Short mmCIF file of C-alpha atoms in Angstrom, two decimals:
data_model
loop_
_atom_site.label_atom_id
_atom_site.label_comp_id
_atom_site.label_asym_id
_atom_site.label_seq_id
_atom_site.Cartn_x
_atom_site.Cartn_y
_atom_site.Cartn_z
CA UNK A 1 -39.32 -30.62 3.76
CA UNK A 2 -40.55 -28.09 1.25
CA UNK A 3 -40.13 -25.41 3.84
CA UNK A 4 -36.48 -26.32 4.43
CA UNK A 5 -35.75 -26.32 0.73
CA UNK A 6 -37.29 -22.89 0.46
CA UNK A 7 -35.15 -21.64 3.34
CA UNK A 8 -31.98 -23.06 1.81
CA UNK A 9 -32.75 -21.34 -1.46
CA UNK A 10 -33.30 -18.04 0.29
CA UNK A 11 -30.03 -18.38 2.18
CA UNK A 12 -28.14 -19.21 -0.99
CA UNK A 13 -29.48 -16.08 -2.60
CA UNK A 14 -28.42 -13.99 0.38
CA UNK A 15 -24.91 -15.47 0.43
CA UNK A 16 -24.38 -14.89 -3.27
CA UNK A 17 -25.49 -11.29 -2.78
CA UNK A 18 -22.93 -10.83 0.01
CA UNK A 19 -20.19 -12.29 -2.15
CA UNK A 20 -20.99 -9.80 -4.85
CA UNK A 21 -20.90 -6.86 -2.46
CA UNK A 22 -17.50 -7.36 -0.83
CA UNK A 23 -14.43 -7.68 -2.97
CA UNK A 24 -10.87 -8.40 -1.91
CA UNK A 25 -10.36 -4.67 -1.77
CA UNK A 26 -8.88 -2.05 0.56
CA UNK A 27 -10.12 1.54 0.76
CA UNK A 28 -8.20 4.21 2.64
CA UNK A 29 -9.22 7.80 3.26
CA UNK A 30 -5.89 9.61 3.13
CA UNK A 31 -6.68 12.82 4.99
CA UNK A 32 -3.44 13.82 6.70
CA UNK A 33 -0.76 15.72 4.87
CA UNK A 34 2.18 14.72 7.02
CA UNK A 35 5.12 12.59 5.98
CA UNK A 36 4.71 9.89 8.63
CA UNK A 37 0.99 9.41 8.06
CA UNK A 38 1.30 9.42 4.28
CA UNK A 39 4.07 6.84 4.54
CA UNK A 40 1.87 4.63 6.71
CA UNK A 41 -0.96 4.85 4.17
CA UNK A 42 1.33 3.97 1.27
CA UNK A 43 3.05 1.09 3.04
CA UNK A 44 -0.33 -0.47 3.82
CA UNK A 45 -1.52 0.20 0.27
CA UNK A 46 1.48 -1.35 -1.48
CA UNK A 47 1.61 -4.21 1.03
CA UNK A 48 -2.02 -5.00 0.21
CA UNK A 49 -1.20 -5.35 -3.48
CA UNK A 50 1.23 -8.13 -2.51
CA UNK A 51 -1.84 -9.89 -1.10
CA UNK A 52 -3.50 -9.42 -4.50
CA UNK A 53 -5.92 -6.92 -3.04
CA UNK A 54 -7.28 -4.11 -5.12
CA UNK A 55 -6.40 -0.81 -3.46
CA UNK A 56 -8.21 2.50 -3.65
CA UNK A 57 -6.88 5.60 -1.94
CA UNK A 58 -9.18 8.55 -1.45
CA UNK A 59 -7.01 11.65 -1.03
CA UNK A 60 -8.77 14.50 0.68
CA UNK A 61 -8.00 17.70 2.56
CA UNK A 62 -4.36 18.13 3.65
CA UNK A 63 -3.26 15.01 1.82
CA UNK A 64 -4.21 16.51 -1.56
CA UNK A 65 -1.25 18.89 -1.39
CA UNK A 66 1.13 15.92 -1.29
CA UNK A 67 0.03 15.08 -4.83
CA UNK A 68 1.21 18.40 -6.24
CA UNK A 69 4.04 18.22 -8.72
CA UNK A 70 6.78 20.65 -7.72
CA UNK A 71 7.88 21.02 -11.34
CA UNK A 72 4.47 22.04 -12.64
CA UNK A 73 3.39 25.65 -12.69
CA UNK A 74 -0.18 26.79 -13.17
CA UNK A 75 -1.47 30.25 -13.94
CA UNK A 76 -4.81 31.96 -13.49
CA UNK A 77 -5.28 31.29 -9.77
CA UNK A 78 -7.19 33.81 -7.67
CA UNK A 79 -5.61 35.55 -4.65
CA UNK A 80 -6.73 33.02 -2.02
CA UNK A 81 -5.66 30.05 -4.11
CA UNK A 82 -2.27 31.63 -4.61
CA UNK A 83 -1.88 32.19 -0.86
CA UNK A 84 -2.89 28.61 -0.13
CA UNK A 85 -0.51 27.48 -2.83
CA UNK A 86 2.36 29.22 -1.10
CA UNK A 87 1.50 27.89 2.35
CA UNK A 88 0.76 24.29 1.45
CA UNK A 89 3.64 21.87 0.80
CA UNK A 90 4.42 21.64 -2.88
CA UNK A 91 4.36 17.89 -3.30
CA UNK A 92 5.42 14.73 -1.51
CA UNK A 93 9.04 15.81 -1.07
CA UNK A 94 7.99 18.87 0.93
CA UNK A 95 5.69 17.35 3.55
CA UNK A 96 6.72 17.43 7.21
CA UNK A 97 6.56 15.02 10.13
CA UNK A 98 3.48 15.29 12.35
CA UNK A 99 5.72 15.20 15.42
CA UNK A 100 9.25 16.40 16.13
CA UNK A 101 9.45 18.46 12.98
CA UNK A 102 11.55 21.07 14.84
CA UNK A 103 11.44 23.65 12.09
CA UNK A 104 12.23 21.04 9.45
CA UNK A 105 15.28 19.63 11.22
CA UNK A 106 13.38 16.59 12.50
CA UNK A 107 11.98 15.86 9.06
CA UNK A 108 15.34 15.98 7.34
CA UNK A 109 16.88 13.84 10.07
CA UNK A 110 14.09 11.30 9.58
CA UNK A 111 14.66 11.28 5.82
CA UNK A 112 18.37 10.62 6.31
CA UNK A 113 17.58 7.85 8.75
CA UNK A 114 15.11 6.30 6.31
CA UNK A 115 17.76 6.29 3.59
CA UNK A 116 20.25 4.66 5.95
CA UNK A 117 17.73 1.99 6.96
CA UNK A 118 16.63 1.31 3.38
CA UNK A 119 13.10 2.61 3.91
CA UNK A 120 11.67 3.89 0.65
CA UNK A 121 10.97 7.62 0.45
CA UNK A 122 7.44 8.90 -0.04
CA UNK A 123 8.22 9.78 -3.67
CA UNK A 124 9.52 6.24 -4.28
CA UNK A 125 6.48 4.77 -2.55
CA UNK A 126 4.16 6.74 -4.83
CA UNK A 127 6.01 5.49 -7.92
CA UNK A 128 5.83 1.90 -6.65
CA UNK A 129 2.13 2.29 -5.86
CA UNK A 130 1.55 3.49 -9.42
CA UNK A 131 3.39 0.48 -10.85
CA UNK A 132 1.37 -1.88 -8.66
CA UNK A 133 -1.93 -0.45 -9.81
CA UNK A 134 -2.95 1.36 -6.64
CA UNK A 135 -5.77 3.71 -7.57
CA UNK A 136 -5.71 7.28 -6.30
CA UNK A 137 -8.94 9.26 -6.20
CA UNK A 138 -8.61 12.91 -5.27
CA UNK A 139 -11.45 14.78 -3.65
CA UNK A 140 -12.63 17.51 -5.96
CA UNK A 141 -13.95 19.70 -3.18
CA UNK A 142 -10.65 19.69 -1.26
CA UNK A 143 -8.77 20.66 -4.38
CA UNK A 144 -11.22 23.45 -5.04
CA UNK A 145 -11.03 24.72 -1.45
CA UNK A 146 -7.26 24.76 -1.41
CA UNK A 147 -6.96 26.11 -4.89
CA UNK A 148 -5.16 23.04 -6.22
CA UNK A 149 -5.63 22.59 -9.94
CA UNK A 150 -5.69 19.30 -11.81
CA UNK A 151 -2.85 20.51 -14.02
CA UNK A 152 -0.44 20.73 -11.08
CA UNK A 153 -0.95 17.16 -9.86
CA UNK A 154 1.70 14.49 -10.36
CA UNK A 155 1.65 12.24 -13.42
CA UNK A 156 0.21 9.18 -11.73
CA UNK A 157 -1.09 6.33 -13.89
CA UNK A 158 -4.34 5.70 -12.00
CA UNK A 159 -5.44 9.10 -10.78
CA UNK A 160 -9.01 10.37 -10.87
CA UNK A 161 -10.76 13.41 -9.51
CA UNK A 162 -13.95 12.47 -7.71
CA UNK A 163 -16.41 13.14 -4.91
CA UNK A 164 -17.56 11.41 -1.77
CA UNK A 165 -19.89 9.02 -3.61
CA UNK A 166 -16.91 7.34 -5.27
CA UNK A 167 -15.34 6.73 -1.89
CA UNK A 168 -18.58 5.44 -0.39
CA UNK A 169 -19.15 2.95 -3.19
CA UNK A 170 -15.51 1.81 -3.07
CA UNK A 171 -15.60 1.54 0.72
CA UNK A 172 -18.82 -0.43 0.66
CA UNK A 173 -17.25 -2.96 -1.67
CA UNK A 174 -14.07 -3.21 0.40
CA UNK A 175 -13.17 -5.70 3.09
CA UNK A 176 -11.01 -3.15 4.86
CA UNK A 177 -11.62 0.56 5.24
CA UNK A 178 -9.17 2.87 6.95
CA UNK A 179 -8.91 6.57 7.72
CA UNK A 180 -5.42 8.00 7.99
CA UNK B 1 11.68 -28.80 8.38
CA UNK B 2 14.97 -28.84 10.29
CA UNK B 3 17.63 -26.21 9.70
CA UNK B 4 19.78 -28.79 7.96
CA UNK B 5 16.97 -29.85 5.63
CA UNK B 6 16.28 -26.20 4.80
CA UNK B 7 19.95 -25.58 4.01
CA UNK B 8 20.02 -28.60 1.71
CA UNK B 9 16.95 -27.60 -0.29
CA UNK B 10 17.32 -27.11 -4.03
CA UNK B 11 16.24 -23.52 -4.52
CA UNK B 12 14.60 -22.64 -7.84
CA UNK B 13 14.56 -18.93 -7.18
CA UNK B 14 16.47 -16.78 -4.74
CA UNK B 15 15.30 -13.26 -3.95
CA UNK B 16 17.74 -10.93 -2.25
CA UNK B 17 15.62 -8.30 -0.50
CA UNK B 18 18.28 -7.29 2.01
CA UNK B 19 18.46 -3.79 0.56
CA UNK B 20 14.83 -2.97 1.34
CA UNK B 21 12.71 -2.45 4.44
CA UNK B 22 9.00 -3.15 4.92
CA UNK B 23 7.10 -3.60 2.61
CA UNK B 24 10.03 -4.17 0.20
CA UNK B 25 10.69 -7.88 0.94
CA UNK B 26 6.99 -8.67 0.59
CA UNK B 27 6.73 -6.89 -2.75
CA UNK B 28 9.89 -8.64 -4.00
CA UNK B 29 8.54 -12.01 -2.88
CA UNK B 30 5.22 -11.38 -4.60
CA UNK B 31 7.00 -10.34 -7.82
CA UNK B 32 9.24 -13.41 -7.85
CA UNK B 33 6.75 -16.09 -6.89
CA UNK B 34 5.07 -15.43 -10.20
CA UNK B 35 8.21 -16.55 -12.05
CA UNK B 36 8.34 -20.09 -10.60
CA UNK B 37 6.12 -23.09 -11.14
CA UNK B 38 3.88 -24.81 -8.62
CA UNK B 39 5.90 -27.06 -6.29
CA UNK B 40 9.14 -25.15 -6.84
CA UNK B 41 11.11 -23.62 -3.99
CA UNK B 42 11.79 -19.95 -3.42
CA UNK B 43 14.19 -18.42 -0.94
CA UNK B 44 13.81 -14.85 0.32
CA UNK B 45 16.81 -13.15 1.91
CA UNK B 46 15.85 -10.34 4.24
CA UNK B 47 17.65 -8.29 6.86
CA UNK B 48 14.30 -7.13 8.17
CA UNK B 49 13.22 -9.02 11.30
CA UNK B 50 9.55 -8.32 10.54
CA UNK B 51 9.75 -10.27 7.29
CA UNK B 52 10.20 -13.46 9.31
CA UNK B 53 6.62 -13.10 10.52
CA UNK B 54 5.24 -11.41 7.42
CA UNK B 55 6.21 -13.96 4.80
CA UNK B 56 4.55 -16.98 6.48
CA UNK B 57 1.30 -14.99 6.87
CA UNK B 58 1.46 -13.84 3.26
CA UNK B 59 2.27 -17.34 2.01
CA UNK B 60 -0.65 -18.78 3.93
CA UNK B 61 -3.08 -16.32 2.41
CA UNK B 62 -1.72 -16.91 -1.09
CA UNK B 63 -1.83 -20.69 -0.79
CA UNK B 64 1.92 -21.15 -0.77
CA UNK B 65 3.67 -23.31 1.78
CA UNK B 66 6.04 -21.77 4.29
CA UNK B 67 8.87 -24.23 4.92
CA UNK B 68 10.97 -22.44 7.53
CA UNK B 69 13.58 -19.82 8.26
CA UNK B 70 17.34 -20.07 8.65
CA UNK B 71 19.03 -17.31 10.61
CA UNK B 72 22.36 -16.13 9.24
CA UNK B 73 24.46 -13.36 10.76
CA UNK B 74 22.53 -10.16 10.11
CA UNK B 75 19.85 -11.62 7.85
CA UNK B 76 17.29 -14.36 7.43
CA UNK B 77 16.74 -16.97 4.74
CA UNK B 78 13.04 -17.72 4.40
CA UNK B 79 11.92 -20.76 2.39
CA UNK B 80 8.66 -21.18 0.54
CA UNK B 81 7.12 -23.76 -1.73
CA UNK B 82 4.77 -22.45 -4.36
CA UNK B 83 1.26 -23.87 -4.09
#
């Protein structure tokens, strides 16, 4: 009898530990910088808030450029950063489709189609995500590599600059982890 | 519920999400369900076929009761009871 009671107590402790570890949370690594993939990430993110899930997006590599604000200008960049700055899309309105871009024609056709079919644009999705409390964490190393400065990022209400540890801790606590 | 029963329901809140595509209707539904009391009825209008499947799943997770869907020409009326 005593043995069973001991086992039950141990199990209870383990269960309560598990409950503490996983939250009703979604973590997405947003890696790709293309319109279609970014849209997918944001639709899942905003949809999850409707389920009352906490959402954390970890923007890294090509996706970081989508967070640039086209109206903001920064000075004091070195040569390589300037070159990268010219080649990378300047914000969410400038990103292209991953397929059928056709020199930009495909992307603009897709945008027109989205408008016609009442699909929110990437810029609108980002605004909505901000209103719904979706957290955006931007990888510091990617920004540094691509010469993106903090001052040129969009004014987003829940934006932080961070490293891989932030993602790992968030992901560990999340029920769902995705890489897009 | 039968189609007739659904049509005769007294709706406490009607959400017209016909101007939005996924995830618009879901976000609208989530926003509006907060404005009604437990036991009250909400109707979501959506032109998006996917919403028909989405809303019942969402309602189930959130502890709200899905009552049924009425198909109109070009859109759907989805009925929920707040849990």
